[in-house]
Short mmCIF file of N, CA and C in Angstrom, two decimals:
data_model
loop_
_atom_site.label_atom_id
_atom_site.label_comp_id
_atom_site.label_asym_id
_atom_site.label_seq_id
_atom_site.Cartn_x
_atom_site.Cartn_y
_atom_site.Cartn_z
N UNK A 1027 115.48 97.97 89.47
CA UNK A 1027 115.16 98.07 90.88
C UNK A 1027 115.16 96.67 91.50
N UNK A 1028 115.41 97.04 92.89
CA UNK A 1028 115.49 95.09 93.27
C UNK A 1028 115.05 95.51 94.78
N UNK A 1029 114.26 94.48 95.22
CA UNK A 1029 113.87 94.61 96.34
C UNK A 1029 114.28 93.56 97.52
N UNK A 1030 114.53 93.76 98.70
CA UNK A 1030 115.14 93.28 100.05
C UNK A 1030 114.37 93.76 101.80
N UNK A 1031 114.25 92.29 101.97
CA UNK A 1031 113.65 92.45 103.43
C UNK A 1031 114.81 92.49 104.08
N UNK A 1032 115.20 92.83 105.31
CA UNK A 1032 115.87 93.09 105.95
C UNK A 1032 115.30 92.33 107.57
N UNK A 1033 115.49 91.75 108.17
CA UNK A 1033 115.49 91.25 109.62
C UNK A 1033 115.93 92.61 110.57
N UNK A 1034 115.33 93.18 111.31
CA UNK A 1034 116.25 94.38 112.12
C UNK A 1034 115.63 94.24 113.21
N UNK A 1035 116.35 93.54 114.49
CA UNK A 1035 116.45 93.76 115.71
C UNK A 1035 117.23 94.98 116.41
N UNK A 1036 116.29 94.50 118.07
CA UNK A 1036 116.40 96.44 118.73
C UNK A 1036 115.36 97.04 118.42
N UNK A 1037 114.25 97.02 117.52
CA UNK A 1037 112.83 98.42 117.81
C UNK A 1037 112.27 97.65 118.29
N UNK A 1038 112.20 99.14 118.93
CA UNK A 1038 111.08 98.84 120.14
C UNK A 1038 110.22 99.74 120.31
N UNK A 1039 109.65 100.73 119.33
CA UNK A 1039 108.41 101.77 119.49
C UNK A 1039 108.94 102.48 118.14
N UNK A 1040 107.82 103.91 117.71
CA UNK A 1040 107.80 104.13 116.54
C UNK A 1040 109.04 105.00 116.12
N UNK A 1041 109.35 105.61 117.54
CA UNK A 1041 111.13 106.15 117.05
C UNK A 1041 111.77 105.60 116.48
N UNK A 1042 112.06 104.16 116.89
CA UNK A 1042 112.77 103.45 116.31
C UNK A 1042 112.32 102.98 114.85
N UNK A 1043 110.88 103.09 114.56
CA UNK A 1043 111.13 102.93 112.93
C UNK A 1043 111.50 104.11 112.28
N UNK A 1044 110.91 104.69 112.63
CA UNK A 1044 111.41 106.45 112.50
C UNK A 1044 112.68 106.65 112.13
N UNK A 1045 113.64 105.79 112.65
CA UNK A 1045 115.06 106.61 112.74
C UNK A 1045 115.55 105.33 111.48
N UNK A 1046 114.66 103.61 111.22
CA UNK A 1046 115.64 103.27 110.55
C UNK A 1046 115.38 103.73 109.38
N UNK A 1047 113.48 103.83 108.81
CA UNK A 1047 113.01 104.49 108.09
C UNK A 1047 113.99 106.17 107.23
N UNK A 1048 114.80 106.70 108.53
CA UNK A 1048 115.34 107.77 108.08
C UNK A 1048 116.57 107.75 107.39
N UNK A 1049 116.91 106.72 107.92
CA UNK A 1049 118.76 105.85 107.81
C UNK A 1049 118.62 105.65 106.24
N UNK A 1050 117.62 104.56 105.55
CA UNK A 1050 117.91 104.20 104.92
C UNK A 1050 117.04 105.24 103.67
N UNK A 1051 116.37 105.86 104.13
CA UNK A 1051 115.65 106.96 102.61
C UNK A 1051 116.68 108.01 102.39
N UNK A 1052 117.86 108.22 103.81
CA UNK A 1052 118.45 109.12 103.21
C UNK A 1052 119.90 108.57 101.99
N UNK A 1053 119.73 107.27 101.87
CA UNK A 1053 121.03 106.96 101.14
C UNK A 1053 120.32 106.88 99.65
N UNK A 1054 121.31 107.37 98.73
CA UNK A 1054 121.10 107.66 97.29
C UNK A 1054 120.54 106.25 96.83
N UNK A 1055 119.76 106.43 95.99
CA UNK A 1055 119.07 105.02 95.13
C UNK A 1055 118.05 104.22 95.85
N UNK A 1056 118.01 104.55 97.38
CA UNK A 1056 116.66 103.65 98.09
C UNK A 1056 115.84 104.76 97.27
N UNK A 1057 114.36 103.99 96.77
CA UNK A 1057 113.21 104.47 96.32
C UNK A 1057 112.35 104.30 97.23
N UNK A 1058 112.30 102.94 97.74
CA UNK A 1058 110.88 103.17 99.32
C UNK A 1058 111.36 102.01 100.18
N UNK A 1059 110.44 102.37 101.28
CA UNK A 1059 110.86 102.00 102.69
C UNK A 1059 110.02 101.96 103.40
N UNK A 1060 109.58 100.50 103.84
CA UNK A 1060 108.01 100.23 104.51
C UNK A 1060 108.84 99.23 105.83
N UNK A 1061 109.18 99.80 106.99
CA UNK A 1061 109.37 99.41 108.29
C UNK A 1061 108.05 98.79 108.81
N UNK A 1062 108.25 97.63 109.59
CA UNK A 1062 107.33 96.95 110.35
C UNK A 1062 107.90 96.10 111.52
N UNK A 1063 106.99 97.03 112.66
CA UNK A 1063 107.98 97.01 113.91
C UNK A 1063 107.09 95.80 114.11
N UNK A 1064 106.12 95.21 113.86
CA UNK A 1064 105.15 93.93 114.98
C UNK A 1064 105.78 92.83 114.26
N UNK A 1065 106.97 92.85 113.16
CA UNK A 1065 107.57 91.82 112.54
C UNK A 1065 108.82 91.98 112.57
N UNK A 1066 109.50 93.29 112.86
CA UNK A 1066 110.77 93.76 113.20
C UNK A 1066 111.74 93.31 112.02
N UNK A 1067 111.19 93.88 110.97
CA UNK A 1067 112.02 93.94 109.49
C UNK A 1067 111.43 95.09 108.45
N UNK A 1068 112.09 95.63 108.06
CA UNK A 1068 112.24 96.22 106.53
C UNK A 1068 112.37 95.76 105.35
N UNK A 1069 111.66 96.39 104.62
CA UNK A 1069 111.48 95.78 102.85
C UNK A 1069 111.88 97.08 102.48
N UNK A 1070 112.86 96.97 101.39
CA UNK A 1070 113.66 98.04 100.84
C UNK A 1070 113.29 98.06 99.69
N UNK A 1071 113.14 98.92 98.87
CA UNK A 1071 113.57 98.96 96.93
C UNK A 1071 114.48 99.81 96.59
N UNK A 1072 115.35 99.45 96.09
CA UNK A 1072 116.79 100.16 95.83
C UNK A 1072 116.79 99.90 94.33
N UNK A 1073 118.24 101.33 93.98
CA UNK A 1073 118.37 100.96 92.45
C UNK A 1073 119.98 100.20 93.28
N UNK A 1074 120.10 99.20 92.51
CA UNK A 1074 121.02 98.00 92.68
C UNK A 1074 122.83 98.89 91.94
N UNK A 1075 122.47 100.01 91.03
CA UNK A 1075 123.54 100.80 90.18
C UNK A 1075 123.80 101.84 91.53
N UNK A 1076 123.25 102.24 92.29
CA UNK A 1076 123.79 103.12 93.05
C UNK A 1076 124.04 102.57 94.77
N UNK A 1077 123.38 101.86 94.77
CA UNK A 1077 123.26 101.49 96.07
C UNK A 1077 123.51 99.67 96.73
N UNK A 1078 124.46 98.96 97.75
CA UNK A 1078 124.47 97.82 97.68
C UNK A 1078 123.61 97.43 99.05
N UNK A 1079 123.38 96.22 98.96
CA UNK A 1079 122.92 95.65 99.90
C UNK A 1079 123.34 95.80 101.53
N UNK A 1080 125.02 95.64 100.90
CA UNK A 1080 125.96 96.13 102.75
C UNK A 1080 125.98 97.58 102.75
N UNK A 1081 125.29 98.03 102.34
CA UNK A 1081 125.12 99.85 102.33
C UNK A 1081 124.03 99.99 103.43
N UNK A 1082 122.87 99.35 102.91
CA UNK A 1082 121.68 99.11 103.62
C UNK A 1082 121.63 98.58 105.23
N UNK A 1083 122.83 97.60 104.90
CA UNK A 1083 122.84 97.32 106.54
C UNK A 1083 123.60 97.96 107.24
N UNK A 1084 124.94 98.44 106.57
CA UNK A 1084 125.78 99.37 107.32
C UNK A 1084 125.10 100.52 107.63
N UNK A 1085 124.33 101.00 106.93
CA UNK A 1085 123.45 102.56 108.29
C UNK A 1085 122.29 102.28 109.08
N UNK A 1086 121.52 100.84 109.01
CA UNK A 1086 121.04 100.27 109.82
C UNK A 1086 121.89 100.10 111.06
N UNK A 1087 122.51 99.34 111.14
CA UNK A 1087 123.31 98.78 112.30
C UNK A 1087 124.31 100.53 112.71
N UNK A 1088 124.73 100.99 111.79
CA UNK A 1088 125.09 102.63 112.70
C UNK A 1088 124.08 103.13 113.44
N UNK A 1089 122.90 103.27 113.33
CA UNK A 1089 122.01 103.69 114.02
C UNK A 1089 121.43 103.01 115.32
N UNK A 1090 122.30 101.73 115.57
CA UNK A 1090 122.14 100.94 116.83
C UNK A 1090 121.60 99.92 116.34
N UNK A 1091 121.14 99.24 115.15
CA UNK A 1091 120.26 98.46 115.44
C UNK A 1091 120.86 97.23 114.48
N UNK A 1092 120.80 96.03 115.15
CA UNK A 1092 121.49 94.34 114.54
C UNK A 1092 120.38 94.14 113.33
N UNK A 1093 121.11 93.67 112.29
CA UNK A 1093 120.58 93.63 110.85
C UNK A 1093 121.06 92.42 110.53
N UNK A 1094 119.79 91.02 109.90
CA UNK A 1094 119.99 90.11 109.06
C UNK A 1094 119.41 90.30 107.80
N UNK A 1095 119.77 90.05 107.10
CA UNK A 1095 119.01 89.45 105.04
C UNK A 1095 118.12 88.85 105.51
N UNK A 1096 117.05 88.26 105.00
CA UNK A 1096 116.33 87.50 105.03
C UNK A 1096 116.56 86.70 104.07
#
């Protein structure tokens, strides 16, 4: 397992964690997903065998919203 904060600009209320929260639990191998909109980033745990890092940001940023690594 390997874990990744994510930078995600654009939320702006709890929909919006809501929806990235949804983005990324629905892709195979994320295990958890703790959104924090008063810091406007995500901490991911992924299995690293099923799932990559530009996976993570590519359905972030589909869902509207600009994504850095930290």
């Amino acid at each position: 397992m390997q874990t990744v904060t994510l930078n995600i600009e654009g939320m702006h209320c709890g929909g919006c964690v809501k929806t990235v929260e949804r983005v990324l639990n629905g892709l195979d191998g994320v295990t958890q997903v703790d959104v924090n909109l008063e810091h406007a980033c995500a901490t991911i745990q992924y299995d690293t065998n099923r799932v990559s890092i530009a996976q993570l940001i590519d359905v972030v940023e589909n869902a509207g919203f600009d994504v850095q690594p930290i």
